[in-house]
Short mmCIF file of C-alpha atoms (C1' of nucleotides) in Angstrom, two decimals:
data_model
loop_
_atom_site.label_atom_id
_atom_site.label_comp_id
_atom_site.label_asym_id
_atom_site.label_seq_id
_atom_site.Cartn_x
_atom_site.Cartn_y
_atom_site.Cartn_z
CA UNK A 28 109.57 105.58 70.21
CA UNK A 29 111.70 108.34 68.21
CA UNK A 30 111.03 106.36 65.50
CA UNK A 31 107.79 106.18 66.18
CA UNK A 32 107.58 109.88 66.62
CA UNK A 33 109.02 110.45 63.87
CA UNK A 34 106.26 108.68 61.40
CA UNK A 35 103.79 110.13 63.58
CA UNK A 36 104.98 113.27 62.47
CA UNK A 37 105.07 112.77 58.61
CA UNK A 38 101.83 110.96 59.10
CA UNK A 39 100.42 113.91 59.98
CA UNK A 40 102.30 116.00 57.57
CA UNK A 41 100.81 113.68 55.23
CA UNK A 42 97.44 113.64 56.08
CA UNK A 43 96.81 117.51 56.23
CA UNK A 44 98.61 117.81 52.50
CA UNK A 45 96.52 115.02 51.55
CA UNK A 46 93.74 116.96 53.16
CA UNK A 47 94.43 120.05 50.92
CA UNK A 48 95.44 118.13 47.52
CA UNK A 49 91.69 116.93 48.23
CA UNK A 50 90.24 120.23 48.70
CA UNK A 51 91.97 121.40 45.71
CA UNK A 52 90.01 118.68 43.75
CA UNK A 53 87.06 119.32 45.12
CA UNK A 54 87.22 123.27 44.36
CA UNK A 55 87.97 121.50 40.37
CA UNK A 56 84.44 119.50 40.90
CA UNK A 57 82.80 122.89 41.81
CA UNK A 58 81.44 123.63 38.70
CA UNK A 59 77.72 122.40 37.37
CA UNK A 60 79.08 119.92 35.33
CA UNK A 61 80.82 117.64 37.98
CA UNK A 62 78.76 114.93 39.58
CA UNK A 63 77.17 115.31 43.01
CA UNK A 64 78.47 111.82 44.22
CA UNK A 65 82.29 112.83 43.21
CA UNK A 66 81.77 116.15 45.02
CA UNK A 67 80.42 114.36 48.50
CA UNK A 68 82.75 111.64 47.95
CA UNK A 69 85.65 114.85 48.40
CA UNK A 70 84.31 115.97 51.05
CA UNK A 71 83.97 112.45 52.83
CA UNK A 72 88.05 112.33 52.26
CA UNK A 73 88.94 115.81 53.30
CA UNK A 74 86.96 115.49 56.48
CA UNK A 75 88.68 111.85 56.86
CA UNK A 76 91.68 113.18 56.43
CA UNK A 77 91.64 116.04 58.43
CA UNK A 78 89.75 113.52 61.13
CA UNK A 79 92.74 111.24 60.95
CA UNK A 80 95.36 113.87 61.69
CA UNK A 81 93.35 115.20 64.65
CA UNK A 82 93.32 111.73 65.70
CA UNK A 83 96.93 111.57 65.20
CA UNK A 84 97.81 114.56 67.21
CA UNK A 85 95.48 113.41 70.18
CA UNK A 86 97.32 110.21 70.13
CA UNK A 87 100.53 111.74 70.15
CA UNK A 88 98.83 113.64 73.22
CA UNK A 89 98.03 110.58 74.29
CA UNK A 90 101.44 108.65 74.14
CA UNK A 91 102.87 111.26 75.55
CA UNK A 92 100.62 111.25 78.98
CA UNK A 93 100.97 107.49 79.13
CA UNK A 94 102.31 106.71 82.70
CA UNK A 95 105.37 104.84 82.39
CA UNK A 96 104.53 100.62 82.86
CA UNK A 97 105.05 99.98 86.28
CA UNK A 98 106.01 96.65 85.28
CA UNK A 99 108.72 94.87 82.40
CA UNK A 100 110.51 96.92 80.37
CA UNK A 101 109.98 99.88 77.80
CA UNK A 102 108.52 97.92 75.49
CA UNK A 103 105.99 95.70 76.77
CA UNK A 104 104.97 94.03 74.06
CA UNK A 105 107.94 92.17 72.86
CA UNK A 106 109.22 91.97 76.20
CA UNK A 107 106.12 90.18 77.23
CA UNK A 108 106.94 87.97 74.20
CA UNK A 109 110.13 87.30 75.18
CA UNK A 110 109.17 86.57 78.97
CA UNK A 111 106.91 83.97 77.68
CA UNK A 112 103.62 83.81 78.54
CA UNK A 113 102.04 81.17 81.21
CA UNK A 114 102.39 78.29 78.75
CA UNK A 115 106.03 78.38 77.66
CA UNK A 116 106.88 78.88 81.37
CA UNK A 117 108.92 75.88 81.95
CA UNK A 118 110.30 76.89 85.45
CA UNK A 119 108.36 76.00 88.33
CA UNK A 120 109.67 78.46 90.47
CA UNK A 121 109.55 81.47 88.17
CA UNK A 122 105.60 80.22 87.04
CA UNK A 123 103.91 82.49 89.84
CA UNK A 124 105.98 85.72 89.21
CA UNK A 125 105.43 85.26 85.28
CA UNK A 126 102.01 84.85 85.73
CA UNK A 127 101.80 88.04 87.57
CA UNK A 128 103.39 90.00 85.14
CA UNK A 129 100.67 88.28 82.11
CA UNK A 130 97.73 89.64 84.53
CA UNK A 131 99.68 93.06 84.69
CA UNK A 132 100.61 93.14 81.09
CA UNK A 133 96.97 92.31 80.20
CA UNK A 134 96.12 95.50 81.94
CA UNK A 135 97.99 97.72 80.01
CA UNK A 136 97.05 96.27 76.46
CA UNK A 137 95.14 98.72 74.38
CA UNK A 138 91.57 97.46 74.07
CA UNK A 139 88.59 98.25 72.01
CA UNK A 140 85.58 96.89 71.12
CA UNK A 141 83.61 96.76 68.01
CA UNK A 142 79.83 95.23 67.39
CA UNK A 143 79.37 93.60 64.04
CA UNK A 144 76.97 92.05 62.41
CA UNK A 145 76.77 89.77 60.46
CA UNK A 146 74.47 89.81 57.52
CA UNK A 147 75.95 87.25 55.33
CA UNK A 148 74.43 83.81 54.87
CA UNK A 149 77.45 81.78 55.95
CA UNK A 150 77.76 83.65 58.93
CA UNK A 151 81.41 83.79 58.82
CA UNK A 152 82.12 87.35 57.97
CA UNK A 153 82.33 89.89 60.60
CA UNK A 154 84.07 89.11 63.83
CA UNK A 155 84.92 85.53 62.65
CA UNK A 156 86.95 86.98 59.60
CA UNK A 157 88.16 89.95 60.48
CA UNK A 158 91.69 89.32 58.35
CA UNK A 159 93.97 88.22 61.14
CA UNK A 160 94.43 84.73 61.96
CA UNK A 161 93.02 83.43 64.59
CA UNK A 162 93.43 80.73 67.15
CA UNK A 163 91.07 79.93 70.31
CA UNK A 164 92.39 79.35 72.94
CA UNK A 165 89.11 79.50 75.69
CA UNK A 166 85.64 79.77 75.67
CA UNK A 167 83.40 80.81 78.53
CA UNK A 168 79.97 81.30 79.72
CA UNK A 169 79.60 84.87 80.65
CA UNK A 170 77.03 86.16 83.39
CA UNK A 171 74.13 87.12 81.99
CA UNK A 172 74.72 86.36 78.75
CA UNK A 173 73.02 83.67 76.51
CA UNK A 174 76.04 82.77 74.42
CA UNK A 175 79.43 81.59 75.76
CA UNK A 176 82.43 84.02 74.97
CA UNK A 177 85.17 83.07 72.95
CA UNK A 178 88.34 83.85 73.34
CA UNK A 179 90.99 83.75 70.62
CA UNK A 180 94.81 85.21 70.31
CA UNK A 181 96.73 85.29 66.70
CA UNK A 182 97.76 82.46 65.34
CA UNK A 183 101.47 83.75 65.63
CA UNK A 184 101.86 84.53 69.06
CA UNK A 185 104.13 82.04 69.57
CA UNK A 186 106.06 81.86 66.41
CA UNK A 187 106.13 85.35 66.38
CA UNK A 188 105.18 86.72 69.67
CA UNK A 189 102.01 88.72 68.57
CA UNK A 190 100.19 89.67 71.31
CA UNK A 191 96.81 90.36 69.62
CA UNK A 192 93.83 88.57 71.17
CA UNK A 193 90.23 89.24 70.67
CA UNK A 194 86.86 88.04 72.31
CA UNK A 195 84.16 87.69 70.43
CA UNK A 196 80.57 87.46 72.35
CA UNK A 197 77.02 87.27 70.29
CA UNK A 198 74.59 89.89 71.28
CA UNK A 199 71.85 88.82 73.57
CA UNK A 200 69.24 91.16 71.99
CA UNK A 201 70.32 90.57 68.66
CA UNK A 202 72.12 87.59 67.41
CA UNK A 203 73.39 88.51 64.25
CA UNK A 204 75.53 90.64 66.16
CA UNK A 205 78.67 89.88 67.49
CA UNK A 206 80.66 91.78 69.70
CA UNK A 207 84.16 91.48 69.37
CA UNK A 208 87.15 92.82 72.14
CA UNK A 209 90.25 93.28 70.56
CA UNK A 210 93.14 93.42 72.75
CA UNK A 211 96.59 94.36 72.03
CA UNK A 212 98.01 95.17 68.77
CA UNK A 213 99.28 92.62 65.81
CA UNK A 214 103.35 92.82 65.64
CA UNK A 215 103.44 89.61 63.54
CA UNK A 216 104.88 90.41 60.61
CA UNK A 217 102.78 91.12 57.66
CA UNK A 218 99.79 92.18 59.87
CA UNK A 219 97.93 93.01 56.78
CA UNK A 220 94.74 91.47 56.56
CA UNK A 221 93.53 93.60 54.02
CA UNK A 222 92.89 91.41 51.13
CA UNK A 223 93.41 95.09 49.61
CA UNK A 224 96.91 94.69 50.12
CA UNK A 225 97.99 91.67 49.26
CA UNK A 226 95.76 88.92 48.40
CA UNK A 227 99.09 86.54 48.06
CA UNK A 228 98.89 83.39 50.01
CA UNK A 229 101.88 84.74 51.42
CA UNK A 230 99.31 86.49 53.33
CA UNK A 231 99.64 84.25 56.23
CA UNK A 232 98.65 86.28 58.77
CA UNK A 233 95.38 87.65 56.69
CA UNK A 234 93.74 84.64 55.80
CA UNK A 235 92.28 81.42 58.08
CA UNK A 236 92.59 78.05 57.00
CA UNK A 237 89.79 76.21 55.91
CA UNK A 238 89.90 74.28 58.73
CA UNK A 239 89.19 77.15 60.82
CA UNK A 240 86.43 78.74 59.09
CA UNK A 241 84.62 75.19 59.20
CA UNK A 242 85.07 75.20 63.00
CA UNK A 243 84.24 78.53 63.37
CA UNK A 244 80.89 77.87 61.69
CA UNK A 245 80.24 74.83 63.82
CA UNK A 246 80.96 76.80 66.65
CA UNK A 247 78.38 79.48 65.35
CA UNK A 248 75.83 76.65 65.01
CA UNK A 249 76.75 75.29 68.30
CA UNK A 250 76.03 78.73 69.86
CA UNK A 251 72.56 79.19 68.12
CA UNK A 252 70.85 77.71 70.61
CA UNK A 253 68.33 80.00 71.29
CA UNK A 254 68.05 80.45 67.48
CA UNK A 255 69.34 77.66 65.56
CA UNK A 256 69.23 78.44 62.45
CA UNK A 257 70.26 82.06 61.02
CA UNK A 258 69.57 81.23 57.51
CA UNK A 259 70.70 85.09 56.52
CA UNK A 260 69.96 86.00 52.63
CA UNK A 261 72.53 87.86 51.31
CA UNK A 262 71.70 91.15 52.20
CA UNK A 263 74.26 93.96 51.76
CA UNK A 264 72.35 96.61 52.72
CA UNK A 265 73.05 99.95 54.10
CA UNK A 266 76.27 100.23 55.95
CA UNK A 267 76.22 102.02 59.41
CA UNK A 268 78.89 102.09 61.91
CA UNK A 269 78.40 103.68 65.08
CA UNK A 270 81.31 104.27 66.84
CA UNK A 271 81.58 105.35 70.44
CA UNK A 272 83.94 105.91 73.01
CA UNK A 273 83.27 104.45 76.30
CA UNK A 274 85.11 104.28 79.58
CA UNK A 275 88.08 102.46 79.88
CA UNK A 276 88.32 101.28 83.62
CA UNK A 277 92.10 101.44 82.91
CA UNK A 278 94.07 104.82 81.85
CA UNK A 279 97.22 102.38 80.82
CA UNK A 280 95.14 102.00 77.82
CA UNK A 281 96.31 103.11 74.45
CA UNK A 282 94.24 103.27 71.74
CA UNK A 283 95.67 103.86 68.39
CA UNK A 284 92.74 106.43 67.30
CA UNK A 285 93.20 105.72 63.70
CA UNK A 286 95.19 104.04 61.20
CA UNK A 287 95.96 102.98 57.54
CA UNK A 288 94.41 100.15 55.87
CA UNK A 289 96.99 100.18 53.22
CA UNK A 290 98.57 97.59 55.15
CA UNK A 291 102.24 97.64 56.65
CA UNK A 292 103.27 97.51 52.70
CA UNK A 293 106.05 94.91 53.73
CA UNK A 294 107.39 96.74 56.16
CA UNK A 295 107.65 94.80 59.50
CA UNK A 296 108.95 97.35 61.80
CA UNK A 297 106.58 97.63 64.68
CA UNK A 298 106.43 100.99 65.32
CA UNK A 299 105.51 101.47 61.81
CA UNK A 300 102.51 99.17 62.37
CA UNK A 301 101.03 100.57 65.01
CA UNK A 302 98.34 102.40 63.11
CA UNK A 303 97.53 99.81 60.52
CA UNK A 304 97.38 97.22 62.73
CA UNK A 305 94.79 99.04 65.01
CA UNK A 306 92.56 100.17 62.43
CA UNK A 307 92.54 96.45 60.73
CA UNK A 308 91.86 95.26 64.46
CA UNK A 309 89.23 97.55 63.85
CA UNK A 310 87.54 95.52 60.95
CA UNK A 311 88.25 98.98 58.73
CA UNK A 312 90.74 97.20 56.54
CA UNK A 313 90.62 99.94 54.46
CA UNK A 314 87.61 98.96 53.51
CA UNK A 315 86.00 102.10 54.51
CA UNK A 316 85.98 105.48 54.44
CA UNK A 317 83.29 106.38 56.75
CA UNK A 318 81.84 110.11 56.57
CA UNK A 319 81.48 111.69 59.44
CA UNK A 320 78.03 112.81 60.20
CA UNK A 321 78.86 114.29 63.74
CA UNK A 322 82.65 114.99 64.63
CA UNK A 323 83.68 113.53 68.20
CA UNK A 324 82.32 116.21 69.83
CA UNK A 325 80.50 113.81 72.41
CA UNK A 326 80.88 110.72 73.81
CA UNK A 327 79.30 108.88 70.98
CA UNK A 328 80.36 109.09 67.76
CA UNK A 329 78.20 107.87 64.53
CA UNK A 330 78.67 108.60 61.46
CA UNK A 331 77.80 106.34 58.27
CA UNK A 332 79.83 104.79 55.53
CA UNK A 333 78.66 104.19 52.16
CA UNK A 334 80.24 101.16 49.91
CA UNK A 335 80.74 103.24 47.59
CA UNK A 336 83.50 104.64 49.65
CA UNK A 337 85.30 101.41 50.30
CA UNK A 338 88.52 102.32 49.09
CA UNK A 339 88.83 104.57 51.21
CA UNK A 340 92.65 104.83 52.89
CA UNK A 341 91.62 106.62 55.47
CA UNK A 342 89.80 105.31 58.55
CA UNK A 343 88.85 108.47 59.95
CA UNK A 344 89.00 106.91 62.76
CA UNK A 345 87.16 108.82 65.74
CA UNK A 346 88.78 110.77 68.06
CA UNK A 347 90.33 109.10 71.28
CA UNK A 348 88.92 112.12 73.84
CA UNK A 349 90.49 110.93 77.02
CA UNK A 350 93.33 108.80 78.18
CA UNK A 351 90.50 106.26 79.94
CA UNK A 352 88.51 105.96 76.94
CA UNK A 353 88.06 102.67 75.14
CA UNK A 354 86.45 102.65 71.81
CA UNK A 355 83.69 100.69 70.68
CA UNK A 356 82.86 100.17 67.14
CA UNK A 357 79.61 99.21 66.23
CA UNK A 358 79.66 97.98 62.94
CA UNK A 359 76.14 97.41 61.67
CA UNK A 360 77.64 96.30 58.58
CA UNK A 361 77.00 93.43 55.80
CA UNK A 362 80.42 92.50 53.84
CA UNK A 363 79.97 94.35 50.71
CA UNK A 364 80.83 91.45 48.31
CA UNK A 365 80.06 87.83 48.56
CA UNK A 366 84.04 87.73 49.13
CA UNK A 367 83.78 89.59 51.74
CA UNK A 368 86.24 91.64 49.59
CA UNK A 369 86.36 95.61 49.19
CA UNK A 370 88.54 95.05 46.19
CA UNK A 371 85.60 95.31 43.93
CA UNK A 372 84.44 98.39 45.62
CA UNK A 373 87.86 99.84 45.59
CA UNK A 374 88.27 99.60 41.76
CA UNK A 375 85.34 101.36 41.77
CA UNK A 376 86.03 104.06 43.68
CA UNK A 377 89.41 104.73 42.20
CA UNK A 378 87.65 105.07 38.79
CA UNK A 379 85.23 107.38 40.29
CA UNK A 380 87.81 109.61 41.78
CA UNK A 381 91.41 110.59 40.77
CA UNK A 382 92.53 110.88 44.66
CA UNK A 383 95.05 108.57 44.77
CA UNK A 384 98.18 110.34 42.64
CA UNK A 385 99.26 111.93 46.08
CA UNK A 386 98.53 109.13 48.59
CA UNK A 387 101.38 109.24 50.41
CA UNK A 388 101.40 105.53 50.35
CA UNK A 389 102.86 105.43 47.26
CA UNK A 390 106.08 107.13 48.45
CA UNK A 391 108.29 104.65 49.69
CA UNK A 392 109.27 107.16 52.56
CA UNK A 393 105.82 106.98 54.08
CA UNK A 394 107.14 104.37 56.63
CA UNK A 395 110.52 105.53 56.26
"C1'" DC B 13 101.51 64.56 61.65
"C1'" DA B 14 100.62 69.34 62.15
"C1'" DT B 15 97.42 72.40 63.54
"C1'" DA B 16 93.17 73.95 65.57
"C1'" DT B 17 89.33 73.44 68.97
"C1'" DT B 18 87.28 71.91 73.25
"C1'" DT B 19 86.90 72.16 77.97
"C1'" DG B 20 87.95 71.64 82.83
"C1'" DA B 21 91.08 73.65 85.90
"C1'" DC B 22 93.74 77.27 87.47
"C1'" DC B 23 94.83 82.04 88.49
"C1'" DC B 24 93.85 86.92 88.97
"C1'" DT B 25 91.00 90.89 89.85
"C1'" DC B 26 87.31 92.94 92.02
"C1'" DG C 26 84.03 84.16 96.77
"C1'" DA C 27 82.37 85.24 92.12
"C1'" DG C 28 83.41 86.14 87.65
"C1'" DG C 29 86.51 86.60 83.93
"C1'" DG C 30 90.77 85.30 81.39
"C1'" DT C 31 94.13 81.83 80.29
"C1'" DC C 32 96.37 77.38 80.26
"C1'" DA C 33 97.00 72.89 78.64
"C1'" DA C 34 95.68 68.09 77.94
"C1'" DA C 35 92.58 65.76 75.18
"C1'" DT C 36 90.42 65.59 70.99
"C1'" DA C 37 89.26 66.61 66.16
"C1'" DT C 38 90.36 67.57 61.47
"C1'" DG C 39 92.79 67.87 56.95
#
DNA sequence: CATATTTGACCCTC
DNA sequence: GAGGGTCAAATATG
């Protein structure tokens, strides 16, 4: 937790020099002669940046409040990895008081959700490929709902004790979008799914198999019932996410209000993590730098992001405003590339703007 | 054979 | 008791 203090704190440090090493560029971009789209892009990444450190301090606000598990140990997650969930319970007699403690445990998981949609042809992108790996493990038919929910958990929870799940549920009113529950945070190492990172196969926690993507797509066709075919041209349209906070039902929630999508940069300490992995939960990925159109001054947050910003390290992620809150993304959002890749968009960006000398991702201290 | 999905059953919360 | 979340055996796939 020092530790994790500790980054917090040059986080923010980080963020708010960022913030004015940005607003010194954009006073250079003041003049006639400077480009209207560099100028907006500036201001996109000073109010990110300044967004993100707000968030920061609000979740160091929020760590702080959070009520001490009344259950386990200090650190639940790995302790919950350690105690083994239902499955690896071999013991007869210690089954029911494990099982207790994976209901209570599944309580105090940070949860959010997002809505995306999927505008792709293969119908893959979006909550199906969000980076991580992913393994079902359920499926159910929810009340009221026309399509089953699935349930899936990373693919290293056992081999590495990552407690990440997600549930992913297909709109009712509109079937292109999915709505995806994300549960706990990735500690697998690597936990990078940003293909922005590191595209190596090494990557084994940021890419699914083959095999997986072909079920998954079966499973999408299996689900179109009421619609079976979704024959989507490739439309990347205008990018939208609508993000809103929403009532949590539990206060031991944590939400993680932002984080990098530069990736954990090899660095498998957990603490360290805890911001990248949320914000890749998140489906940002660092693929985008939204621009904030109204700051979280209300219950609902929107604001729009524009491809052009994919490169984008910071999330801007909104503000967590209370404790209870739970945070639902809506991602109205096509992939920007047929890759599904904001590589492209990246390069791009970079060549439009010379932001990135003081990242403070390049300083090897960053996650010191 | 390893790994992932399917699916009925079980357990927990409300 | 209903509904939701998870388990785990059976099954499928590469």
């Amino acid at each position: 937790m020092e530790l994790s203090m500790e980054w917090e704190h040059k986080t923010l440090i980080s963020e708010l020099s960022q913030g004015k090493e940005l607003a010194k560029q954009l006073s250079n971009h003041l003049n006639p002669s400077s480009s209207l789209e560099a100028r907006q892009f500036l201001v996109d990444k000073i109010l990110s940046s300044y967004e993100k450190a707000l968030s920061l301090l609000n979740w160091g606000a929020l760590v702080d409040q959070q009520p001490k598990p009344t259950i386990g140990t200090v650190e639940p997650l790995h302790s919950f990895a350690n105690s083994s969930p239902r499955s690896e319970v071999s013991d007869q007699d210690c089954k029911e008081e494990c099982n207790k403690d994976v209901y209570k445990k599944r309580k105090i998981q940070p949860r959010w959700t997002e809505q995306v949609k999927v505008c792709s042809g293969t119908g893959l992108e979006g909550p199906l490929d969000d980076g991580y790996s992913w393994r079902k493990y359920g499926q159910k038919d929810i009340l009221g709902a026309n399509f089953p929910r699935g349930y899936y958990r990373c693919t290293h929870r056992h081999s590495q004790g990552c407690l990440a799940t997600k549930q992913v549920q297909r709109s009712d009113e509109d079937h292109s979008i999915f709505e995806v529950t994300y549960r706990g945070r990735h500690t697998c190492s690597q936990a990078s799914p940003s293909p922005l990172a590191s595209p190596s196969p090494k990557n084994d926690c940021s890419k699914q198999s083959k095999y997986h993507r072909k079920q998954q797509q079966l499973q999408l066709q299996r689900e179109e019932k009421p619609k079976p075919t979704e024959e989507i041209s490739v439309n990347f349209g205008s990018d939208l996410v609508q993000v809103k906070s929403e009532d949590l039902g539990s206060k031991d929630d944590i939400f993680p209000p932002f984080s990098f999508p530069c990736t954990s940069l090899g660095n498998e300490n957990e603490e360290n993590n805890i911001f990248t992995e949320s914000m890749m939960e998140n489906n940002f990925l660092g693929s985008f730098s939204p621009t904030f159109i109204s700051p979280a001054t209300s219950e609902s947050n929107y604001f729009s992001m524009s491809p052009c910003h994919m490169n984008s390290f910071g999330i801007g992620y909104p503000n967590v405003q209370t404790p209870e809150s739970e945070l639902t993304t809506e991602i109205i959002s096509a992939p920007t590339s047929v890759t599904n890749s904001p590589i492209g968009d990246f390069d791009i960006s970079i060549d439009n703007v010379d932001f990135d000398t003081t990242f403070p991702f390049d300083n090897p201290d960053f996650f010191a």
